[in-house]
Coordinates of C-alpha atoms in Angstrom, one line a residue:
V1 CA -195.2 -82.8 -131.7
V2 CA -192.8 -81.0 -133.5
S3 CA -194.3 -82.1 -137.1
N4 CA -197.6 -80.6 -135.9
F5 CA -196.8 -77.7 -135.0
L6 CA -194.1 -77.0 -138.0
E7 CA -197.3 -77.6 -140.2
V8 CA -199.1 -74.1 -138.9
E9 CA -197.7 -71.6 -141.3
K10 CA -200.6 -69.2 -140.3
F11 CA -198.5 -68.5 -137.3
E12 CA -196.8 -66.2 -139.9
S13 CA -199.7 -64.0 -140.0
V14 CA -202.4 -64.8 -137.4
S15 CA -202.3 -61.7 -134.8
Q16 CA -205.5 -61.1 -133.4
T17 CA -205.4 -62.0 -129.6
P18 CA -202.7 -64.0 -127.5
E19 CA -204.6 -67.4 -127.8
D20 CA -204.8 -67.3 -131.5
G21 CA -201.8 -68.9 -132.3
V22 CA -203.4 -72.0 -130.2
F23 CA -206.7 -71.7 -131.8
E24 CA -204.7 -72.0 -135.4
L25 CA -202.8 -75.0 -134.3
L26 CA -205.9 -76.6 -132.9
R27 CA -207.6 -75.4 -136.5
V28 CA -205.5 -77.3 -138.5
N29 CA -205.0 -80.6 -136.0
G30 CA -208.3 -80.3 -134.2
K31 CA -209.3 -84.3 -134.9
N32 CA -206.5 -85.0 -133.2
T33 CA -206.9 -82.8 -130.1
V34 CA -207.8 -84.3 -127.0
M35 CA -208.5 -83.2 -123.5
T36 CA -209.0 -85.9 -120.5
T37 CA -212.5 -86.9 -118.7
D38 CA -210.9 -86.0 -115.0
W39 CA -209.5 -82.6 -114.7
L40 CA -207.2 -83.8 -112.4
D41 CA -205.5 -85.8 -114.9
F42 CA -204.4 -82.5 -116.5
S43 CA -205.2 -79.1 -116.3
V44 CA -203.9 -75.5 -115.7
E45 CA -204.9 -72.6 -112.8
H46 CA -205.1 -69.9 -114.8
M47 CA -204.0 -67.4 -112.2
S48 CA -203.9 -63.5 -113.0
K49 CA -207.4 -63.6 -113.9
W50 CA -208.2 -64.5 -110.0
W51 CA -206.2 -61.6 -108.9
K52 CA -207.1 -59.2 -111.2
A53 CA -210.6 -60.0 -110.1
L54 CA -209.5 -59.0 -106.5
D55 CA -209.5 -55.1 -108.1
F56 CA -206.7 -54.2 -106.5
P57 CA -207.2 -50.5 -106.1
H58 CA -209.8 -50.6 -103.5
V59 CA -209.4 -50.0 -99.6
H60 CA -208.3 -53.8 -98.8
S61 CA -205.5 -53.9 -101.8
Q62 CA -202.3 -54.6 -99.9
Q63 CA -203.9 -57.5 -97.5
A64 CA -205.3 -59.0 -101.2
V65 CA -202.2 -58.5 -102.9
N66 CA -199.9 -59.9 -100.2
K67 CA -202.3 -63.0 -100.1
V68 CA -201.9 -63.7 -103.7
I69 CA -197.8 -63.6 -103.2
N70 CA -198.3 -65.9 -100.5
T71 CA -200.4 -68.1 -102.0
L72 CA -197.8 -68.5 -105.1
T73 CA -194.9 -68.7 -102.4
N74 CA -196.7 -71.9 -100.8
Y75 CA -197.1 -73.2 -104.3
V76 CA -193.7 -72.8 -105.1
T77 CA -191.9 -74.6 -101.2
S78 CA -194.7 -77.3 -101.7
R79 CA -193.7 -78.6 -105.4
K80 CA -192.1 -82.1 -105.3
M81 CA -190.7 -83.8 -108.3
M82 CA -193.0 -86.5 -109.8
N83 CA -191.2 -89.9 -110.7
A84 CA -192.5 -90.5 -114.3
Q85 CA -192.9 -93.5 -115.9
T86 CA -192.2 -92.2 -119.5
K87 CA -189.4 -90.0 -121.5
V88 CA -191.8 -87.8 -122.6
P89 CA -191.4 -84.6 -120.1
Q90 CA -187.8 -84.7 -120.7
E91 CA -188.1 -84.7 -124.4
T92 CA -190.3 -81.6 -124.0
L93 CA -189.9 -78.0 -124.9
V94 CA -191.6 -75.4 -123.1
V95 CA -192.5 -71.8 -123.7
V96 CA -193.8 -69.3 -121.6
A97 CA -194.6 -66.4 -123.4
Y98 CA -193.4 -63.5 -120.8
M99 CA -196.0 -60.8 -119.8
P100 CA -195.2 -59.2 -116.9
S101 CA -198.3 -58.2 -114.8
K102 CA -200.0 -54.7 -114.0
T103 CA -201.3 -54.2 -110.9
S104 CA -201.3 -50.9 -108.9
Y105 CA -199.5 -52.6 -105.9
K106 CA -196.4 -55.0 -105.7
S107 CA -196.7 -55.7 -109.9
E108 CA -193.0 -57.2 -109.8
E109 CA -193.5 -59.2 -106.9
I110 CA -196.7 -60.6 -108.6
T111 CA -195.1 -61.2 -111.9
K112 CA -191.8 -62.8 -110.1
W113 CA -193.9 -65.1 -108.2
S114 CA -196.5 -65.9 -110.6
L115 CA -193.6 -66.8 -113.1
V116 CA -191.7 -68.8 -110.3
A117 CA -195.0 -71.0 -109.6
T118 CA -195.2 -71.6 -113.2
L119 CA -191.7 -72.8 -113.9
S120 CA -192.2 -75.0 -110.6
S121 CA -195.1 -76.3 -112.2
F122 CA -193.3 -78.0 -114.8
I123 CA -190.4 -78.8 -113.2
A124 CA -192.2 -81.0 -110.8
V125 CA -193.3 -82.5 -114.0
G126 CA -189.5 -83.3 -115.2
M127 CA -189.6 -80.9 -118.5
G128 CA -186.5 -80.8 -120.1
R129 CA -186.4 -76.9 -120.9
I130 CA -188.1 -74.0 -120.3
V131 CA -188.0 -71.3 -122.7
V132 CA -189.1 -67.5 -121.2
S133 CA -189.8 -66.1 -124.3
G134 CA -189.6 -62.0 -123.9
R135 CA -189.9 -58.9 -125.9
L136 CA -187.5 -56.9 -124.7
P137 CA -183.4 -57.1 -123.3
E138 CA -184.7 -55.4 -119.7
E139 CA -187.3 -58.0 -119.0
E140 CA -184.5 -60.6 -118.4
E141 CA -182.9 -59.3 -114.4
L142 CA -186.7 -60.4 -113.3
I143 CA -186.9 -63.8 -115.3
V144 CA -183.0 -64.3 -114.1
D145 CA -184.3 -64.1 -110.4
A146 CA -187.0 -66.4 -110.9
F147 CA -185.0 -68.9 -112.5
D148 CA -182.3 -68.8 -109.1
I149 CA -185.4 -69.1 -107.4
V150 CA -186.6 -72.9 -108.8
K151 CA -182.8 -73.8 -109.0
K152 CA -182.6 -73.5 -105.5
Q153 CA -185.5 -75.3 -105.0
F154 CA -185.3 -78.0 -107.7
Q155 CA -181.3 -78.4 -107.0
L156 CA -181.1 -77.0 -110.8
N157 CA -177.5 -76.1 -110.6
S158 CA -175.4 -79.2 -111.2
P159 CA -173.5 -79.9 -114.3
T160 CA -176.4 -81.7 -115.8
P161 CA -179.9 -80.2 -114.7
T162 CA -183.3 -82.2 -114.6
T163 CA -184.6 -79.5 -116.6
E164 CA -182.6 -76.4 -118.3
L165 CA -183.5 -72.7 -118.5
S166 CA -183.2 -70.1 -121.0
F167 CA -184.5 -66.6 -121.7
C168 CA -184.9 -65.5 -125.2
L169 CA -186.2 -62.8 -127.3
A170 CA -188.5 -62.9 -129.8
M171 CA -188.5 -58.9 -130.6
D172 CA -188.4 -59.1 -134.2
E173 CA -191.4 -61.5 -134.4
A174 CA -193.5 -59.2 -132.7
Y175 CA -196.7 -58.0 -133.6
N176 CA -198.2 -54.8 -132.8
D177 CA -201.9 -55.1 -132.5
A178 CA -204.0 -52.4 -133.2
G179 CA -201.2 -50.2 -132.1
T180 CA -201.8 -51.2 -128.9
R181 CA -200.2 -54.2 -127.2
F182 CA -197.8 -56.7 -128.8
N183 CA -199.0 -60.4 -129.0
I184 CA -196.2 -62.1 -126.9
P185 CA -197.6 -65.7 -127.6
V186 CA -198.2 -65.6 -131.1
S187 CA -194.6 -63.5 -131.5
A188 CA -192.9 -66.8 -129.5
L189 CA -194.6 -69.7 -132.2
K190 CA -193.7 -67.8 -134.7
K191 CA -190.0 -67.5 -133.6
L192 CA -189.8 -70.8 -132.6
R193 CA -191.0 -72.1 -135.7
H194 CA -188.1 -69.7 -137.3
V195 CA -185.2 -71.5 -135.0
L196 CA -187.0 -74.9 -136.1
L197 CA -186.8 -74.3 -139.6
G198 CA -183.3 -73.1 -139.3
D199 CA -184.3 -69.2 -140.1
A200 CA -182.8 -67.5 -137.3
S201 CA -179.1 -67.1 -136.2
E202 CA -176.8 -69.6 -134.5
G203 CA -177.1 -67.7 -131.3
D204 CA -180.8 -67.8 -131.3
I205 CA -181.1 -71.7 -132.5
Q206 CA -178.7 -72.1 -129.4
C207 CA -180.5 -69.9 -127.0
W208 CA -184.1 -71.5 -127.6
L209 CA -183.3 -75.2 -128.2
G210 CA -179.9 -75.4 -126.0
G211 CA -176.8 -77.7 -126.2
G212 CA -176.5 -80.9 -128.7
T213 CA -178.7 -79.0 -131.3
T214 CA -177.1 -78.8 -135.5
T215 CA -178.5 -77.4 -138.5
M216 CA -178.3 -79.6 -141.2
S217 CA -179.5 -79.2 -145.1
I218 CA -181.7 -81.2 -146.9
K219 CA -183.3 -81.1 -150.1
K220 CA -187.0 -80.2 -149.8
E221 CA -189.5 -81.9 -152.7
D222 CA -191.2 -78.4 -153.3
A223 CA -187.9 -76.1 -153.6
V224 CA -186.5 -76.4 -157.1
N225 CA -182.8 -77.4 -156.3
K226 CA -182.5 -75.3 -153.0
L227 CA -181.2 -76.5 -149.8
E228 CA -183.3 -75.5 -147.1
P229 CA -181.6 -75.4 -143.6
I230 CA -183.5 -77.7 -141.3
V231 CA -182.5 -78.0 -137.6
Q232 CA -182.4 -81.3 -135.5
S233 CA -182.2 -81.3 -131.6
K234 CA -183.6 -83.3 -128.7
W235 CA -187.3 -81.8 -128.5
K236 CA -189.7 -83.7 -129.9
Y237 CA -192.7 -82.1 -128.0
I238 CA -193.4 -78.5 -127.9
A239 CA -195.6 -77.2 -124.8
L240 CA -197.0 -73.4 -124.5
T241 CA -197.9 -71.9 -121.5
E242 CA -198.3 -68.1 -120.4
P243 CA -196.5 -66.9 -117.0
D244 CA -199.8 -66.9 -114.7
T245 CA -200.7 -70.7 -115.7
L246 CA -199.9 -73.3 -113.3
L247 CA -200.0 -77.5 -114.7
T248 CA -201.8 -80.1 -113.0
I249 CA -200.8 -83.2 -113.9
R250 CA -201.9 -86.4 -111.7
P251 CA -198.3 -88.3 -111.2
S252 CA -200.0 -91.9 -112.2
S253 CA -201.5 -90.3 -115.7
L254 CA -197.9 -89.0 -117.0
E255 CA -197.3 -92.2 -118.8
A256 CA -201.1 -92.4 -120.4
L257 CA -200.7 -89.0 -121.5
G258 CA -197.0 -89.7 -123.1
K259 CA -198.3 -92.3 -125.0
K260 CA -201.0 -89.9 -126.5
L261 CA -198.3 -87.5 -127.7
K262 CA -196.3 -90.6 -129.1
E263 CA -199.2 -91.4 -131.4
G264 CA -199.4 -87.6 -132.5
Y265 CA -202.5 -86.2 -130.2
I266 CA -202.6 -82.6 -129.1
L267 CA -203.2 -82.7 -125.7
A268 CA -204.9 -79.3 -123.9
P269 CA -205.9 -79.2 -120.8
H270 CA -208.6 -78.0 -118.9
R271 CA -208.2 -74.3 -118.0
L272 CA -209.7 -73.9 -114.4
Q273 CA -210.9 -70.7 -113.4
P274 CA -210.0 -69.5 -109.7
I275 CA -212.6 -67.0 -108.5
P276 CA -212.2 -65.0 -105.2
H277 CA -214.0 -66.7 -102.0
G278 CA -213.9 -65.8 -98.7
S279 CA -212.8 -69.3 -97.4
D280 CA -209.5 -68.2 -99.0
F281 CA -209.3 -64.6 -97.5
K282 CA -209.9 -65.4 -93.7
G283 CA -208.2 -63.6 -91.0
L284 CA -207.6 -60.3 -93.5
G285 CA -210.8 -58.6 -93.0
I286 CA -211.8 -58.5 -96.5
E287 CA -213.4 -62.1 -96.4
K288 CA -217.2 -60.6 -96.5
D289 CA -216.4 -57.7 -99.0
K290 CA -219.1 -58.9 -101.5
Y291 CA -218.1 -56.4 -104.2
H292 CA -214.6 -58.1 -104.8
L293 CA -215.1 -61.7 -103.3
I294 CA -217.9 -64.0 -102.7
P295 CA -218.3 -64.6 -98.9
A296 CA -218.5 -68.0 -97.7
A297 CA -221.7 -68.4 -96.8
G298 CA -225.3 -69.4 -97.8
Y299 CA -225.0 -71.6 -101.3
F300 CA -221.4 -70.6 -101.3
E301 CA -220.2 -71.3 -98.2
H302 CA -218.8 -75.3 -99.2
V303 CA -215.8 -76.0 -101.5
H304 CA -214.7 -79.2 -102.5
A305 CA -211.1 -80.1 -101.5
L306 CA -209.8 -82.6 -104.1
S307 CA -207.0 -84.7 -103.4
S308 CA -205.3 -86.1 -106.9
N309 CA -204.3 -89.3 -104.8
E310 CA -208.1 -90.4 -104.2
M311 CA -210.3 -88.2 -105.8
S312 CA -211.5 -87.4 -109.3
C313 CA -213.2 -83.9 -110.6
C314 CA -215.1 -86.0 -114.1
D315 CA -216.2 -83.9 -117.0
A316 CA -219.6 -82.6 -117.6
G317 CA -219.4 -82.9 -121.1
P318 CA -219.8 -80.2 -123.7
F319 CA -222.9 -79.0 -121.5
K320 CA -221.9 -75.6 -120.3
P321 CA -224.7 -74.1 -117.8
V322 CA -224.0 -70.8 -118.0
F323 CA -224.8 -70.8 -121.5
V324 CA -228.3 -72.6 -121.8
E325 CA -229.8 -69.1 -122.2
K326 CA -227.4 -66.9 -122.8
T327 CA -224.0 -66.6 -125.3
I328 CA -220.5 -65.2 -124.1
H329 CA -221.3 -61.9 -125.6
D330 CA -224.4 -61.4 -123.3
F331 CA -222.4 -60.3 -120.2
G332 CA -221.4 -57.1 -119.4
T333 CA -217.7 -58.6 -118.3
Q334 CA -216.4 -62.6 -118.1
W335 CA -219.4 -64.9 -117.7
W336 CA -217.9 -65.8 -113.8
M337 CA -217.6 -62.5 -113.2
Q338 CA -221.2 -61.3 -114.0
G339 CA -222.1 -61.3 -110.1
F340 CA -219.8 -58.7 -109.0
W341 CA -220.9 -56.7 -112.1
E342 CA -224.6 -57.0 -111.2
I343 CA -223.7 -55.9 -107.6
T344 CA -221.7 -52.5 -108.5
K345 CA -223.4 -51.9 -111.5
N346 CA -227.3 -52.6 -111.3
N347 CA -227.7 -52.8 -107.6
P348 CA -228.7 -49.0 -106.7
N349 CA -230.6 -49.9 -103.3
E350 CA -228.0 -52.6 -102.4
T351 CA -230.4 -54.8 -102.0
M352 CA -229.5 -57.6 -104.2
S353 CA -228.7 -61.0 -102.9
V354 CA -225.0 -62.6 -103.2
E355 CA -227.1 -65.6 -104.6
Y356 CA -229.1 -63.8 -107.0
A357 CA -226.0 -61.7 -108.1
H358 CA -224.2 -64.7 -108.6
K359 CA -226.6 -66.8 -110.2
L360 CA -224.7 -68.0 -113.1
L361 CA -222.4 -69.8 -110.4
L362 CA -225.2 -71.7 -108.7
P363 CA -224.9 -75.2 -111.0
Y364 CA -221.2 -75.3 -110.5
P365 CA -219.4 -77.2 -107.6
L366 CA -217.2 -74.9 -105.6
I367 CA -213.3 -76.7 -105.6
R368 CA -210.1 -76.1 -104.4
L369 CA -207.3 -78.7 -105.5
V370 CA -205.4 -79.5 -102.3
D371 CA -202.1 -80.6 -104.5
G372 CA -202.6 -77.1 -106.3
T373 CA -202.6 -73.8 -104.9
A374 CA -205.6 -74.6 -103.1
V375 CA -207.6 -71.6 -104.1
T376 CA -211.4 -72.1 -104.8
F377 CA -212.6 -72.3 -108.7
C378 CA -215.8 -72.7 -110.2
G379 CA -215.2 -74.6 -113.2
A380 CA -213.4 -73.6 -116.4
N381 CA -212.8 -70.5 -118.2
S382 CA -215.1 -71.6 -121.1
G383 CA -217.7 -72.4 -118.9
R384 CA -217.5 -76.4 -118.8
M385 CA -218.1 -77.9 -115.5
C386 CA -216.6 -81.1 -113.4
R387 CA -218.1 -82.9 -111.2
P388 CA -216.3 -83.7 -108.1
G389 CA -216.1 -87.4 -106.5
I390 CA -214.2 -90.3 -105.1
G391 CA -212.3 -92.9 -107.8
D392 CA -212.2 -92.9 -110.8
C393 CA -214.4 -91.0 -114.0
E394 CA -216.5 -93.9 -115.7

């Protein structure tokens, strides 16, 4: 809800990691934050860590990259509009914190199609407006190309499109983290907060909020006879995402999710962690490359294919198998990547089995969302786990 968002004054200073803005929002409103029991009701597929895990400089880089792009394009062309029984999506402003992908091969293509897939996932739900927040004016060309693709896919060229699309800058709000990189998500949230409070130019306000937006002056109790400009727009809810994060929502759950938002709750999606798996690269000559993906054999052969029409993936609760004896700081890399690290860094005689190297993954069922990208994932980025099944979660 917009009011919850505006309460977080610390957006003005928080800047340690891209996630810090969201962490601060949850800190302020933690008691009102909820997640779904069934992951298929509300989750995201976090795709960039999947293609980065393929380690593009290796000999099979072109086949791997082409597979990534084909996966994203197939996802886009398979999207259909949902029949929402609630107005909440149309009252939602989505902010995409734009960060280009950096790969050694076809980086612009991956960036574009990843953004197109992200936009498509939100348009299909019926979101009212999507603002892609960039840092540099030269980013606009690629983003407009992405807009053109989704407009054709969803026929958004009508005078009253289902979803409004806009590219807006957050240059003035950008942070330089330790002199090395800009914190784009926090910059976007900071800019949006300024826009909603009227601390922005008329052009910026229109770019971010669109038509039908007005600026009015009201007297705040904490300001001594000072008029503070407050922007009035049609947007009641705010969603933040990144250009590699694809939304998954079960259509029949939209009304219940919307009700929670109306009650003032913050909805946090489960962040599914895709992992390179041999079954997703059949026929490319790389499906048995154990240094960059998990071969589809032995303990890792079976992947549960889940359809939101008839199946579920029920949250296993706060128990995270990977952290029973270790903490997140005990690994040489991301916990779900530890097996690749073991094979390449701690396997001098190349005798280590795939199962032993990836022993951290053994408790996690491998799953693919047939209504999503259909690539393999192994739980959530946080280490949470879900159990696949048929029917509703208890």
